[in-house]
Amino acid sequence: MNLWTLEKQGYDPGSVVDDGNRFLIANGYMGVRGTVDEADKGAFPAVNLAGVYDRNGDKWREPVNAPNGLFLRLTFNKEPMALPHRTPRSHRLSIDYRHGIFRRETDFGPVRIVSERMASLAQPHLLASRVQLAFREAGEAELATGISTDIWDINGPHLFDFRYEAGETLACTAVTGEKGIEVAVAQAVSRNLDGEESFCREEKGVLRTLRFHAEAGETVTLSLFAAVFTGLDGASPVDEAKALCQQAKAAGTDACFAENAAAWEAVWDRCEADIEGDDEGALALHASQYYLNSIAPRHRNDLSIPARGLSGQTYKGAIFWDSEIFLFPMFVHTQPEVARSLLRYRIESLPGAREKAAEYGYRGAFYAWESQEGGREGCTDFNVVDVFTHRPVRTYFRDKQIHISADVAYAMAQYYTITGDRSLLEAGGAEVILECARFYLGRMSRQLDREEADLLDVIGPDEYHERVSNNAFTNAMARYCLESALKLKEIFADELSYLAALTQKLGYEKDWALLPEAVRALRRPRIQNGVLEQFDGYFDLEDCTLDEVRSRLRDPREYWGGDHGVAGTTQIIKQADVIALMALLPEAFTDEQAAANYAYYEPRTEHGSSLSACMYALTACRIGRLDKAWELFLKTASIDMTGGGKQWAGEVYIGGTHPASNGGAWMIAALGFAGLRVRQGMIELHPRLPKQIDRLRFRLTVNGAVHEVTVTHSGYSIKVI
Ligand code: BGC
């Protein structure tokens, strides 16, 4: 079994959307969905751009998809050799996870098309594909290739004022509707055939058409080079795109592919993780690492990663807590520079978080639940559409999911705890922690005749129960945030002038004085038989099984949460909540508590979010439920290979890749199975290998040096590479 390649045989028109995610290639700058060369809008083709957003009218704001510069469509003897217009004799899609190469092989009978595509990891603006057309019959071929604007948009269109250029290098420029950001795509071709060439600028792009006679047994090869630049990259995107295309064409396809492969090898040198003993698990771990690494921002140092990566516009291309809690761990341990980028994005978006806090009447920083560029809140008041009435349902994620600020502060503090490197705190991280703590100081409330303070009217990670009070996760994470603010005094004990300056800048004198009392007073959860109550009154809700709640659905797409959802009045929860807390702050809980809470909450969890299984797996490792941990690991790591996860929330499409699960798979392997803890640059291991694994190996960067950890059932070793 090839442990780095996923392949799929057979043509199934019903799975083209899923395949677009599964066979995604990306390089942090853009993601190209795994659709065939000739795909039109119906197959959801997209070149999804990181960090470029647009709003059309009053529809949801979402990231922009660039025109598709790798478009290619063959007509032979006047018949389309194209999906879905002709049923193929055989069809095979594959992705090489090692170097991010998507391959399609389609036998249409008279001609067999094979193409391989990459989004260069070495050159973030460059896409390339090499194509072979093997003719079995003689006939007249018409090959159209160019830049197609027939691309997928959920809430588009986003591009206007198209301008096209024909010639040796094709070009297409357009501007976004909201901010007028220029988006430019150029395309060049190198080929081994002579034929009659003509150009056409059509409604759906600019195409070059090659007409030629093909002999039976002849194979025609050609390479396409496409470059994408936007107005955010420089002053003349179209010139840059054309120049890069020509440069790539001059260098040749092999050189471009080799450069991409070398860049991937450099990434694997830093973070490769391998399992021996179970091939399914080994492939799934490689897959999840590929999906996550392919969307890591490496071309900028202040970008984060959207919840569906670069697989499309789902979830508005927004950054959620997923980044800090699920993606950050893999990066901080293997490629701290990427972790810094995720956190610098939050530092840069502090003004947006301050504005949001002020909008709700608080001081400090209340981060956007669905954060777009500059920290702009992308979350709307109505996030779900009711499947019965087709009316938007008022959801409160934006207003009440206040744990987001604590999650950001947690990652900021963890960066220091793990690396021992104070520079990120000095570069704005400390300010973020202080401002998040300040937000909770204001958000807490206390009845005049009570000792304890509450966080009322919130939503915890389990989104099915909206507007609850004293959610155990939220309170504990908020407390950690307050403590992290106080801990800055220790961290900067040798440089108190730094904190003094910050205190003055923020007018923080009174806040410092309030922090210890806030830590003390913030309510801790009720505990019953060792089980933490998820929120005030949770134990009084109807205690029924998951199957019972599921049986109450009248439509499979029905939303389980909110006022009318089937889960709202029961103890059934969407995803890890108390268990997520235990995984994030393991030292705060005993093994007995972990076991009692796992036993209580796991059967009551729908795992309706892809963020859930990995948190349970980490706790399962801790309490020695290794078979369960392995099962949850496989589910987490293989999600984007199998196309698992929910596709709909009410009437809203939520499919795409699942970066949080990808990061979660690494967490289970390294933090769970190997029991890795890095503190101030010191590595500790507490292995708990499931029986399915003979040997686990992974790489880490600690104190600037790459280490390789190997864990077997008889021990472990750590060596510097
Ligand atoms: C989950 C959130 C998550 C979001 C994006 C939702 O379904 O409940 O916790 O942040 O998806 O992944």
mmCIF file of C-alpha atoms and ligand atoms in Angstrom, residues 307-308 315 320-322 369 401 461 463 574-575 608-611 654 660, ligand 1:
data_model
loop_
_atom_site.group_PDB
_atom_site.id
_atom_site.type_symbol
_atom_site.label_atom_id
_atom_site.label_comp_id
_atom_site.label_asym_id
_atom_site.label_seq_id
_atom_site.Cartn_x
_atom_site.Cartn_y
_atom_site.Cartn_z
ATOM 1 C CA ALA A 307 -12.115 26.869 9.227
ATOM 2 C CA ARG A 308 -12.515 25.134 5.865
ATOM 3 C CA TYR A 315 -18.003 29.382 6.603
ATOM 4 C CA PHE A 320 -12.561 30.628 14.136
ATOM 5 C CA TRP A 321 -11.193 29.371 17.481
ATOM 6 C CA ASP A 322 -10.175 26.356 15.398
ATOM 7 C CA TRP A 369 -16.390 34.624 16.184
ATOM 8 C CA GLN A 401 -19.541 32.678 22.112
ATOM 9 C CA PRO A 461 -18.249 24.993 22.431
ATOM 10 C CA GLU A 463 -23.440 25.290 20.268
ATOM 11 C CA LYS A 574 -22.936 18.851 19.760
ATOM 12 C CA GLN A 575 -19.247 18.505 20.545
ATOM 13 C CA GLY A 608 -21.754 16.867 15.228
ATOM 14 C CA SER A 609 -18.653 18.973 14.730
ATOM 15 C CA SER A 610 -15.368 17.740 13.320
ATOM 16 C CA LEU A 611 -13.717 19.418 16.306
ATOM 17 C CA ILE A 654 -20.811 23.603 5.257
ATOM 18 C CA ALA A 660 -9.272 21.433 12.808
HETATM 19 C C1 BGC B 1 -18.393 24.281 15.398
HETATM 20 C C2 BGC B 1 -17.468 25.369 15.898
HETATM 21 C C3 BGC B 1 -16.384 25.590 14.876
HETATM 22 C C4 BGC B 1 -16.984 25.882 13.525
HETATM 23 C C5 BGC B 1 -15.921 26.000 12.448
HETATM 24 C C6 BGC B 1 -18.946 24.674 14.060
HETATM 25 O O1 BGC B 1 -19.743 23.663 13.560
HETATM 26 O O2 BGC B 1 -19.425 24.072 16.313
HETATM 27 O O3 BGC B 1 -16.905 25.001 17.131
HETATM 28 O O4 BGC B 1 -15.557 26.625 15.279
HETATM 29 O O5 BGC B 1 -17.864 24.853 13.156
HETATM 30 O O6 BGC B 1 -15.186 24.826 12.336
#
